[in-house]
Every structure is written in C-alpha cells, then in structure tokens.
Coordinates of C-alpha atoms in Angstrom, one line a residue:
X1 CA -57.9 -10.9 -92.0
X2 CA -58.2 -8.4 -89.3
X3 CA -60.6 -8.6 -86.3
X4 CA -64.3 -7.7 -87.1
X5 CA -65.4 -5.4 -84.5
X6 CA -69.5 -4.2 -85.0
X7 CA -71.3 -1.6 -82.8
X8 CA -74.6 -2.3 -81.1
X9 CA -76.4 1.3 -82.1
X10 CA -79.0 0.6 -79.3
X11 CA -79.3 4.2 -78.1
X12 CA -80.4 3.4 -74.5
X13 CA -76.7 0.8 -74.3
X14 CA -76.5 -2.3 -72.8
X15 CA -77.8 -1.9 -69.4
X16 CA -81.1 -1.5 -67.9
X17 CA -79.9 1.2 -65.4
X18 CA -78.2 3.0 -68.3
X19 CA -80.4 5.8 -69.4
X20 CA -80.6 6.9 -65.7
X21 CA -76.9 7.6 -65.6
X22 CA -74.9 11.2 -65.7
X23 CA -72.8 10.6 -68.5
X24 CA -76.0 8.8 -70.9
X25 CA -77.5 11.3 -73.4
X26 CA -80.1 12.7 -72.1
X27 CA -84.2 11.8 -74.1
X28 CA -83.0 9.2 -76.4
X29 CA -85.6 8.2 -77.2
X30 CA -86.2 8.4 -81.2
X31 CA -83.1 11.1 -81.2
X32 CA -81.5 11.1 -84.7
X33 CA -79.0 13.8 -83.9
X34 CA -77.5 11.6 -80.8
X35 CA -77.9 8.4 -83.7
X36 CA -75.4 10.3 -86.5
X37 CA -73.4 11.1 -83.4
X38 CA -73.0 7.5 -82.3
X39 CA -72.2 6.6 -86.3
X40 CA -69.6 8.6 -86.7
X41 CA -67.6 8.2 -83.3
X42 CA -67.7 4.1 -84.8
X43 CA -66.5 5.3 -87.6
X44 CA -63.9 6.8 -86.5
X45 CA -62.9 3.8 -84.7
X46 CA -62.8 2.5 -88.1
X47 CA -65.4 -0.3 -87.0
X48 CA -66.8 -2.2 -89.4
X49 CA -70.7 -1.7 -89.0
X50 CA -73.2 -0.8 -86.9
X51 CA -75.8 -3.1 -86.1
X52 CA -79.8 -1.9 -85.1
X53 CA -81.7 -4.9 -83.2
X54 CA -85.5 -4.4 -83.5
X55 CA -89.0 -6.1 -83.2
X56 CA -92.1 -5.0 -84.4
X57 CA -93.9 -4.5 -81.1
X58 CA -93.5 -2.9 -77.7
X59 CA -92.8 -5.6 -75.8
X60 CA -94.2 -6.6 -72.0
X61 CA -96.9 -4.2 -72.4
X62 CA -99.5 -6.4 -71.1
X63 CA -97.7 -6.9 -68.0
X64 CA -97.7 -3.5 -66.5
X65 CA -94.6 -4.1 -63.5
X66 CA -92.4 -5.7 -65.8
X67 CA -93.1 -3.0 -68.3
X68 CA -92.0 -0.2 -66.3
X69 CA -89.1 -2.1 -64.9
X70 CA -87.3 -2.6 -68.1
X71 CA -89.1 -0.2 -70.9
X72 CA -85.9 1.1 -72.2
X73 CA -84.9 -1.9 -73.5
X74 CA -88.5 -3.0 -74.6
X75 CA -88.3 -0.8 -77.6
X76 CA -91.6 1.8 -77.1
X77 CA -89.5 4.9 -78.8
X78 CA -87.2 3.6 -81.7
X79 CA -86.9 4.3 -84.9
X80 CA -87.8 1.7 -88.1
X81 CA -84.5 0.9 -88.7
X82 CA -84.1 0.7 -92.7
X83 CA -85.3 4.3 -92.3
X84 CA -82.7 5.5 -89.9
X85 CA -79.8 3.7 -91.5
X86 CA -81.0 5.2 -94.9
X87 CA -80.2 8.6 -93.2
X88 CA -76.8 7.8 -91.5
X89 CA -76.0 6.6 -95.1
X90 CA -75.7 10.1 -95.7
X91 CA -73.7 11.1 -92.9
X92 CA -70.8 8.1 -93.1
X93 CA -68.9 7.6 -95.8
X94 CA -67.0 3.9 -94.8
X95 CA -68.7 2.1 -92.0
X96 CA -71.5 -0.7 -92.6
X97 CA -75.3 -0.5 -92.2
X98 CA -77.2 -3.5 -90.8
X99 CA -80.3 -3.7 -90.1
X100 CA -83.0 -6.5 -88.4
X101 CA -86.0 -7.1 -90.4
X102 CA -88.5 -10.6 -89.9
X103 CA -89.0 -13.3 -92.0
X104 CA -92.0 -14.2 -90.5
X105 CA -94.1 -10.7 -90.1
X106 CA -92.1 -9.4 -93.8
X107 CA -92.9 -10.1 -97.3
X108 CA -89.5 -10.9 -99.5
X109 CA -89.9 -8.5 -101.9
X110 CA -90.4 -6.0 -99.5
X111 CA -87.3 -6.8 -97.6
X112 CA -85.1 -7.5 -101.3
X113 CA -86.3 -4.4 -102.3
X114 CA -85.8 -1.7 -98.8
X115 CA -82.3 -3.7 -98.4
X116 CA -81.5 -2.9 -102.3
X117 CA -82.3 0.4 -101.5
X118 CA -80.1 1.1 -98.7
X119 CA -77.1 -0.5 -100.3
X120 CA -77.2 1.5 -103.5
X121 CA -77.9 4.3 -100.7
X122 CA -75.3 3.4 -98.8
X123 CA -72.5 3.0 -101.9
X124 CA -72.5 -0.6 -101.0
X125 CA -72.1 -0.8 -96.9
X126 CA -75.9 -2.6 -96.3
X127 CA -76.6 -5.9 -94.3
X128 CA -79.5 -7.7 -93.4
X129 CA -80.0 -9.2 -90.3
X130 CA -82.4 -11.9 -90.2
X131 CA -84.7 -12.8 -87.6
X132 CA -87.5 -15.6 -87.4
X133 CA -88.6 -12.8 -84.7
X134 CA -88.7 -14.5 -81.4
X135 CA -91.2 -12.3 -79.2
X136 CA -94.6 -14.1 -79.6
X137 CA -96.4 -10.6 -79.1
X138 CA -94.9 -9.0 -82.9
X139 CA -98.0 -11.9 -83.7
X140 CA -100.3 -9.6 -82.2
X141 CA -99.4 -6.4 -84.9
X142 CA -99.5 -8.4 -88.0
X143 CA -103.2 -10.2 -87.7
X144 CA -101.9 -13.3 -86.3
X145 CA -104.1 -14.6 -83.4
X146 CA -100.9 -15.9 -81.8
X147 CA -97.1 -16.2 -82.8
X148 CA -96.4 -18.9 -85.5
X149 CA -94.8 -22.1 -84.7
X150 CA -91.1 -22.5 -84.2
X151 CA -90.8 -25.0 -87.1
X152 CA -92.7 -23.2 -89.5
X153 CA -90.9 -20.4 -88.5
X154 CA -87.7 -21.4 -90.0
X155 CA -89.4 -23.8 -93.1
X156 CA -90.7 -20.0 -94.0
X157 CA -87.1 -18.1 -92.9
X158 CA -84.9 -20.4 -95.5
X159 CA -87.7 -19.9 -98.5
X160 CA -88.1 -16.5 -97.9
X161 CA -84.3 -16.1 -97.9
X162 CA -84.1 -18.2 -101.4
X163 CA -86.6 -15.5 -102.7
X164 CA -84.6 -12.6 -101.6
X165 CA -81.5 -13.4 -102.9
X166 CA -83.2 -14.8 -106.0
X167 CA -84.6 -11.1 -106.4
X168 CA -81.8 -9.4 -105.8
X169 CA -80.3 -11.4 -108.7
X170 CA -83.3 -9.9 -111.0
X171 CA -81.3 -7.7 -113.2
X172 CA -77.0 -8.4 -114.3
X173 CA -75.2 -6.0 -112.8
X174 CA -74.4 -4.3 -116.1
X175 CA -78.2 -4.3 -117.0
X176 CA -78.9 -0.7 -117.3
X177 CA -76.5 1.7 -119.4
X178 CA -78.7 4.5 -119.4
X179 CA -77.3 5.5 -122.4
X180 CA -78.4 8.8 -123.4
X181 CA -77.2 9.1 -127.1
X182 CA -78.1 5.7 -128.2
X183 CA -81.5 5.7 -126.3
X184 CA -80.8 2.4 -124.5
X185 CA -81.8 2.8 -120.5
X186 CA -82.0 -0.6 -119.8
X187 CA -80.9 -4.3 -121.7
X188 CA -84.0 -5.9 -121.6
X189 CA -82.3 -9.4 -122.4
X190 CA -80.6 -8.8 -118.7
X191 CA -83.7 -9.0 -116.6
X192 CA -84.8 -12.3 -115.0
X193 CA -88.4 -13.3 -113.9
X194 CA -88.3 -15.3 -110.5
X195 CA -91.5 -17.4 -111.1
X196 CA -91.0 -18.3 -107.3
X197 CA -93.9 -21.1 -106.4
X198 CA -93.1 -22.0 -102.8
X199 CA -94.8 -23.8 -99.7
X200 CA -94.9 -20.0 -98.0
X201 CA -94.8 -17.3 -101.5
X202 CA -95.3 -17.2 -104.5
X203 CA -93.4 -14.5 -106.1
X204 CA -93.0 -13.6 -110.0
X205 CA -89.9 -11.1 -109.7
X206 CA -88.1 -9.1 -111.1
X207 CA -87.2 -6.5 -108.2
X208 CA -87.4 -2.9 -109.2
X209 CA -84.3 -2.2 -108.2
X210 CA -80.8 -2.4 -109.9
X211 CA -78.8 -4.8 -108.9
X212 CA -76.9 -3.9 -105.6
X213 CA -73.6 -2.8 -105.2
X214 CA -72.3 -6.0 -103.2
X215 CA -74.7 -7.8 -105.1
X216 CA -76.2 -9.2 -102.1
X217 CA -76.1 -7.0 -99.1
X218 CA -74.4 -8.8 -96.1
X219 CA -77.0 -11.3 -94.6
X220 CA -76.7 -12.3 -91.1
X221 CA -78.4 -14.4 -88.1
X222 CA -78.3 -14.9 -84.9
X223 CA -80.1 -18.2 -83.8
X224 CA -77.7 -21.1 -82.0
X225 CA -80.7 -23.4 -82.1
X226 CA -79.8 -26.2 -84.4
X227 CA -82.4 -25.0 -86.9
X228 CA -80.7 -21.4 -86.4
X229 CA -77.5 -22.8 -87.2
X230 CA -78.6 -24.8 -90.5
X231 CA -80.3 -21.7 -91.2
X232 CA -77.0 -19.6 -91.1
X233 CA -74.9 -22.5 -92.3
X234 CA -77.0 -22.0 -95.8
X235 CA -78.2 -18.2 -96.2
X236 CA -75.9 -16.3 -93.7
X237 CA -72.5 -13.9 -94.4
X238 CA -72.3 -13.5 -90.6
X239 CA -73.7 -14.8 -87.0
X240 CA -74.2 -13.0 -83.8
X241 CA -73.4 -15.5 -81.4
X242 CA -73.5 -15.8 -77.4
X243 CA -71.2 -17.4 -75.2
X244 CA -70.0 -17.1 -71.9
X245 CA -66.5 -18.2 -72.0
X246 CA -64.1 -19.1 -74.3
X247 CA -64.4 -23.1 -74.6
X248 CA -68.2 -22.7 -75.3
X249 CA -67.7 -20.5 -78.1
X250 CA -64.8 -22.2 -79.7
X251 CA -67.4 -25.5 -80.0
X252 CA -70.4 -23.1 -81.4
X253 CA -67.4 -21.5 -83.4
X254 CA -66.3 -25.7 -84.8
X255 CA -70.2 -26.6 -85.2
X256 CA -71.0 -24.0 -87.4
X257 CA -68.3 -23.6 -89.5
X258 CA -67.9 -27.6 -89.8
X259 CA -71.8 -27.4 -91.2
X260 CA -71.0 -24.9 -94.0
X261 CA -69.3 -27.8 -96.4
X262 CA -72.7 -29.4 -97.1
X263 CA -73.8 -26.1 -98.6
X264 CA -71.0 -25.9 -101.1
X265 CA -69.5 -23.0 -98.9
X266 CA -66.2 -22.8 -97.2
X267 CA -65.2 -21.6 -93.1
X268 CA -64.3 -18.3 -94.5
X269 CA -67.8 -17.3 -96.2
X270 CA -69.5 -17.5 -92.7
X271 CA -67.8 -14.8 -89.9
X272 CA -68.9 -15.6 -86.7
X273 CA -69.2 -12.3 -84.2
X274 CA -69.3 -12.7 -80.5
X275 CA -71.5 -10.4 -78.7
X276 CA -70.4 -8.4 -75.6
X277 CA -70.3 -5.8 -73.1
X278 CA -67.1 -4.4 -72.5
X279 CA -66.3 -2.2 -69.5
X280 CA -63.3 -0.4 -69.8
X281 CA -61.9 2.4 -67.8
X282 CA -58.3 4.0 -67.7
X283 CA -57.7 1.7 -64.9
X284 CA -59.3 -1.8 -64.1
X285 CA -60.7 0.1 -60.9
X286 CA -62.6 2.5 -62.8
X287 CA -64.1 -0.1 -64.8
X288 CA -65.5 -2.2 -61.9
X289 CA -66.6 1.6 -60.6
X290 CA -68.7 2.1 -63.3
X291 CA -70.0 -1.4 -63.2
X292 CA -71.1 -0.7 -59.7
X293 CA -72.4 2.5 -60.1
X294 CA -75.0 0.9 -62.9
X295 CA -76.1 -1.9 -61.1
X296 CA -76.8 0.4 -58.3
X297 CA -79.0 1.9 -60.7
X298 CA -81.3 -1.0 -60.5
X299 CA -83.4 -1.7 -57.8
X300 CA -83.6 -5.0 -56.4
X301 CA -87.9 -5.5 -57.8
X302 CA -86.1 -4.4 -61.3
X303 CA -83.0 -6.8 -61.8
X304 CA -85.7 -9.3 -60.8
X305 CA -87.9 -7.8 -63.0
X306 CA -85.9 -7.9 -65.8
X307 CA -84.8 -11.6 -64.9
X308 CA -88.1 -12.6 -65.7
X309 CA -88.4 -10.9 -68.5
X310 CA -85.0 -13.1 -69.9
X311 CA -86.3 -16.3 -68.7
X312 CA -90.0 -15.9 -69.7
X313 CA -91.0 -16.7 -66.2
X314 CA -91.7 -15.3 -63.1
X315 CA -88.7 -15.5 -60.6
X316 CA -90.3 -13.2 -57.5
X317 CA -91.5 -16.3 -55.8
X318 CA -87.8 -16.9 -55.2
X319 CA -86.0 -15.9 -52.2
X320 CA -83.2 -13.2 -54.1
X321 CA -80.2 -14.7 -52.2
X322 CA -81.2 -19.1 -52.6
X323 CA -79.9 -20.4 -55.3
X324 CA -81.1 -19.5 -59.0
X325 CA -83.0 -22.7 -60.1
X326 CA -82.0 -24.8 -62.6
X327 CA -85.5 -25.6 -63.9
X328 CA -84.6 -29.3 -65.6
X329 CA -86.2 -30.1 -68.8
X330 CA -88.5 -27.3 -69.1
X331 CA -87.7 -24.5 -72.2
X332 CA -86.8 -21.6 -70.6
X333 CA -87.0 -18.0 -72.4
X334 CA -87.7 -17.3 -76.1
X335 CA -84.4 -17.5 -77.3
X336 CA -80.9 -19.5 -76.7
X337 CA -80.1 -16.5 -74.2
X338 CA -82.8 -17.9 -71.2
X339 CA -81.1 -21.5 -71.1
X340 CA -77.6 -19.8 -71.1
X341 CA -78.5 -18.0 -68.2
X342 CA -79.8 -20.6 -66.4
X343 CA -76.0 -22.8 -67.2
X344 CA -73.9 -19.6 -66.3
X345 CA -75.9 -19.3 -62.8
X346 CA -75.4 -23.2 -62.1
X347 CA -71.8 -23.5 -63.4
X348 CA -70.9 -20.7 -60.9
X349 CA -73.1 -21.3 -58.1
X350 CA -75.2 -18.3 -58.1
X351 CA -78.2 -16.8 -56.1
X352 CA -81.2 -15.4 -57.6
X353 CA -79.8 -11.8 -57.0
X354 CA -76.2 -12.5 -58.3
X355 CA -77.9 -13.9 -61.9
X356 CA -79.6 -10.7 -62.1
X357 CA -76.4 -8.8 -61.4
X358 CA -74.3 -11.2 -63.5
X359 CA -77.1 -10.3 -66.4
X360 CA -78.0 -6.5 -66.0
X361 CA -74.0 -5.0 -67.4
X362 CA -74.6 -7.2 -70.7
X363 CA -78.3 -7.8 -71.7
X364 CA -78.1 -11.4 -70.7
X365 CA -75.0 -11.7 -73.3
X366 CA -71.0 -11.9 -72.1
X367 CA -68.9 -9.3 -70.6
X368 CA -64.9 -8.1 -70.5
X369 CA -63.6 -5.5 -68.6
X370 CA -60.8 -4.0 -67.4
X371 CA -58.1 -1.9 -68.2
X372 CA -57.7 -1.6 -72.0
X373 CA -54.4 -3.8 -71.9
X374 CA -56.8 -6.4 -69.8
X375 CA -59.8 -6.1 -72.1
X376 CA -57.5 -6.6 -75.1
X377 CA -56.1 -9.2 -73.9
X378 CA -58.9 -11.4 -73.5
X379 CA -60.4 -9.9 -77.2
X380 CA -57.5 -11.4 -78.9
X381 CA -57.3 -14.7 -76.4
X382 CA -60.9 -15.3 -78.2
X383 CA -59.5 -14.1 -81.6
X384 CA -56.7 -16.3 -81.9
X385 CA -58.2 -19.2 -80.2
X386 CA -61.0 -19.7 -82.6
X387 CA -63.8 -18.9 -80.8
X388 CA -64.9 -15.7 -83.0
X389 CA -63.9 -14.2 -85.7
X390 CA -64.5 -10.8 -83.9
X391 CA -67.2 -9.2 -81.9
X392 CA -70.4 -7.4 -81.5
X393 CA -69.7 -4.5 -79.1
X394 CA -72.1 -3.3 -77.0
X395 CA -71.4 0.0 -74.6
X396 CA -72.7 0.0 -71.4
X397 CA -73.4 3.7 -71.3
X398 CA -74.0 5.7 -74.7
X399 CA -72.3 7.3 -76.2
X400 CA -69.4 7.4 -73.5
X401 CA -68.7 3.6 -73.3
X402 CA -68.3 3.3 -77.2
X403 CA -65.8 6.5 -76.9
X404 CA -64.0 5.0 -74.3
X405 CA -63.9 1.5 -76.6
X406 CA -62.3 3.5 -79.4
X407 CA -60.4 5.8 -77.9
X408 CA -58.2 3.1 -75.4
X409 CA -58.8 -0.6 -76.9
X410 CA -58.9 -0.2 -80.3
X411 CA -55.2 1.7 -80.4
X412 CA -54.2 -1.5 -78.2
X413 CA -55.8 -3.9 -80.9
X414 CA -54.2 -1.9 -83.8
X415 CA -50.6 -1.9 -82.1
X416 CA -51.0 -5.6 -81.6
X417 CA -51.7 -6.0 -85.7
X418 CA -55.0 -7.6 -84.9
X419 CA -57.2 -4.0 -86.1
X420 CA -57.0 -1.9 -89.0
X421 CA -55.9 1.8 -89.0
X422 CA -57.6 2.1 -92.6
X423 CA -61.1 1.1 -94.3
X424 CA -59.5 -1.8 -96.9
X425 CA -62.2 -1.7 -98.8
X426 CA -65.2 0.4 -100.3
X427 CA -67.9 -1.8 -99.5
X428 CA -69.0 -3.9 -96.5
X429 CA -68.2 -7.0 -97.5
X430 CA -65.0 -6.6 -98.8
X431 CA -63.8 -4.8 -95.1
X432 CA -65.6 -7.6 -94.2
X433 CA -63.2 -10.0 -96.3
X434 CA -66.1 -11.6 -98.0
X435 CA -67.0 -12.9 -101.3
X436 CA -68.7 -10.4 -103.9
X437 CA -72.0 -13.5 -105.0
X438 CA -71.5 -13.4 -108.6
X439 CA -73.7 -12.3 -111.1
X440 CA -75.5 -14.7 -112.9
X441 CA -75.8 -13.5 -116.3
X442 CA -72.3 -13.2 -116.1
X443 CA -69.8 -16.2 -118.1

C-alpha cells in the first residue's frame, strides 16, 4: 500500500503570517477560482484528497486583540465546505473530497444525506470528517446557551454516527433500475426503514438518496483523547493525528490500531494520517529562509497572541524570553493540540517567545523541512517505522508551498516506490486501500 499523502485546502496555509506574504494569493478570502486552482495542482500531484477544516462560527470575536492578531485563521471569510467541495467535484476527476461537518450542532440525516450527495457528485471520491466541534463559541450559533459537555459530546458523536451509516444503508445498491420499458424506477422491496429510537434522535429513515458509490463515504476523526480514540476505533476509515516526533506517534500509531479488534475490525480498516507543515526549498537554506521570512511576519504581541489563542489562556503576563510554563494539572486548550504544546516547550527547554515561534510555521501541529531529499527522508523514516500510515500536508504559503511539495518531494517519494505515479482506483477508498462496507440486502 502506498503512502497516503492529503492536502490541507485552508486557503490562508498554515501560518499566521502567511497571507501577508509576496508569493500568497492575493484576497483569499471566499475565492473559488484560487480554491479549483489549489485542487487541481493536488491533483496533479496525484494526492489522495483534499481535506477542508471548518467550525460553524467566527472564532475570538469577543476578544477584540486576539481577533485581529490571528483572523485568518479564525475562519470570518470561508466557504461552507459541502458546498465548495460539491463544485471542485466538477473540476477534478480523481482526487478525494473531505469535508468537516459537527455531530453536535448537525442533525444525521442532514449530514447522511449532503455527504450522499457529494459522493454520487463526486463519482465516489467523498469523506466525512467528524468533529464533536471543539470551540465552545459554535454553542453560541445553534441556540445553545453554552457549549455541551465533553461526555455528552461523544455519547451523541457515536449515535449520531450509527444513524448515518444506518441511513446511508437505506436503499441496496441495486435498488433503483429506472427501467424505462418495464416501468419499474425503483424495487420497493430494497428500501429499509431505520426506526432509529436513541438517547440523542430519533430517526425513521429511509434517506432520499441512492445508495452511495463507496457505500459509505470515507469517515474520519481527529480526536487523541481516549474518548476520540474509541470514537475512531468504532466509526472511523481514517484519523488526523498530531505528534511531534516519531516515538510519540508510533505509540498513538500502536494504541489505536491495537483498539480496533474489539470492534470486529482489523489494523488495516483504520489509516492513520500525521499532520504537518513541510518547508521545502531547492536547498535546505532556502527552506529555513522562508521559515524566517514568515515568522518575521509576526509581530512579537501576535505570536503571543496566537499562543493564547492555542492554550486557551492568556500568556502576556509572561516575560517572552522566561521559560514557557508547564501549568501542572490544569486542562490546557480545547483540544489535544494545547497540552502537546505545553510537552514540546518543556521537553526542549523553551522560552515563551521560542513556543510561539516553534508553533506559528505549523498551526500548533509538527513540521519537516529541508531539502526535498531531507524532507523525504524523514516522511518515509515515519512511514516505515509505524508511526503513520501517511500524512496530512499542510503548505506554509498557498498555493506556492503545495507547488513546491509536488513538484520536488513527491518525485523523491515516487522514485523511492513509496508514492504512486497513477490514481489505482476510481474511488476514494479504494486509492485509499480500503474496504467497500457491504451492502446489506446483499447474500
């Protein structure tokens, strides 16, 4: 099975200082023309999927400094992401469509049903990425007084996944013939009610939709909580996961897969995706110059700024070059991504203004770069060693960084044997190497 690479489609890249640079398109803000553009030069990397984060909210809004400091990456000018995909759909013939939609701010027959729709769209290339949504002021948008509980959270995430899949196994996947001449457009004896009666819906089903292509699109998470990880032990095709080295994500990489077995599944029906920022330049020198150039980007109030933001606390009563505080016992940030921080900063012994420079080239997630024989290096060190099964790759500056991934690593990583030069397959999961669910009227 080849590497998995994904793109991060987040049209503003992976740094806070990156829209302010030359070579970053210019108003990208809600730009479809610069989002086809981005598509296709993935495409022709022949990567397997582009992947659109999103929240329902504009976040830091209340806090006015903070706001201004890091909008670009709080989401005020994006696009719903269904929606976009649905037209770069028709503008891609190969590459997959994923897509981050809430289980807690969502209904599932809304989500079964939009998801349906982009896969027959899309010819069978559709993923779901599901989120228990982790940014307490989505609560705000959806008549919620505050953001629902953390347990709750994932007690409704696993039912609500049940109901999905149940729904998008409404109809068999020969159900309707529209046959013309002998007036049948449908089997009526190949339609399922769900009669779902749960703790969080109650849904009757069926979905009007056909069956999709890949039966169910791709589903995949991103929590590395323990209840994200049962969570995407039971319901997920793929993880986003985020390590800093290589030891940390071959145990992640062990813990999940090793939890798959009590769900009837097998290591290979969960691939695990490593997220990171690579720099790469036609020499390691111009790599670390364009690292330099970006954080220079940031003024000191902003990298602190956006340090905040990560942690969920404030860090400006700190002196910038003491020591980044290790804050024992206390739950820092919204996600797994705050308490990695705080380990990274105390493994390596850094000040308040190294974390935030450590943090700015890679949204808080890990980073390579290099030369392309450098960054390929360490992308097949993680490969081979079991600590992914291939990665989520976000640029640095759009849309140059994701040329400059595809035009010198990915030859490196096909000449090694560990990329393909060809689409295998017509759908996502089978480029993906994963099981087509079976269809239950089927045998």
């Amino acid at each position: 099975m080849p590497m998995i690479l994904a793109a991060n489609a987040n049209a503003q890249g992976s740094h806070v200082g990156e829209w302010r640079h030359p070579d970053a398109w210019d108003r990208p803000a809600a730009n479809i023309a610069n989002a086809v553009r981005l598509a296709q030069i993935a495409e022709a990397g022949k990567m397997d999927l582009l992947f659109l984060a999103d929240g329902n909210g504009v976040r830091n809004i209340d806090k006015p400094d903070l706001f201004a400091a890091t909008s670009p990456s709080d989401r005020p000018g994006v696009f719903e992401p269904v929606t976009l995909l649905s037209a770069l759909a028709m503008a891609t013939r190969h590459i997959g469509l994923v897509a981050t939609t809430t289980t807690t701010y969502d209904e599932p027959f809304l989500v079964a049903r939009r998801f349906a729709s982009l896969d027959h769209i899309s010819g069978g290339r559709a993923g779901w990425n599901l989120v228990t949504t982790s940014n307490p002021g989505d609560a705000l948008n959806f008549s919620h007084p505050e953001h629902v509980g953390r347990d709750t959270r994932y007690e409704r995430a696993n039912e609500f996944a049940d109901v999905v899949k149940g729904l998008w196994d409404s109809w068999a996947d020969d159900a309707f013939p529209q046959d013309k001449a002998a007036g049948r457009f449908l089997h009526p004896d190949k339609v399922r009610l769900l009669h779902h009666k749960g703790t969080h819906f109650q849904v009757a089903g069926p979905l009007n939709a056909p069956r999709p292509p890949q039966g169910h699109p791709v589903v995949f998470s991103a929590g590395q909580s323990e209840a994200g990880k049962e969570l995407s032990a039971r319901h997920a095709d793929c993880i986003f996961a985020i390590e800093a080295t290589l030891p940390a994500a071959q145990a992640l990489y062990a813990d999940v897969k090793g939890r798959l077995a009590a769900y009837g599944r097998t290591a290979d029906d969960l691939k695990i995706l490593s997220g990171v920022t690579i720099f790469v330049g036609e020499t390691a020198q111009e790599a670390e110059d364009l690292a330099g150039a970006l954080d220079d980007l940031v003024p000191p109030a902003v990298g602190v700024d956006y340090l905040s933001k990560m942690l969920g606390r404030s860090m400006k009563d700190y002196p910038l070059d003491g020591p980044m505080p290790d804050f024992p016992g206390e739950h820092v940030g919204h996600t797994g991504i705050g308490r990695a921080i705080v380990r990274v900063a105390q493994e390596q012994g850094l000040t308040v203004r190294q974390t935030y420079r450590r943090i700015l080239p890679q949204m808080a997630g890990n980073m390579f770069k290099g030369d392309p024989i450098q960054v390929a290096d360490v992308m097949e060190a993680w490969y081979r060693g079991k600590g992914c099964d291939g990665f989520m790759i976000a640029a640095p500056v759009v849309p140059t960084g994701l040329e400059r991934f595809t035009r010198l690593v990915i030859p490196e990583l096909q000449r090694r044997g560990l990329f393909r030069r060809e689409y295998e397959g017509g759908t996502l999961r089978e480029n993906l190497g994963l099981k087509r669910p079976a269809d239950r009227f089927a045998g």
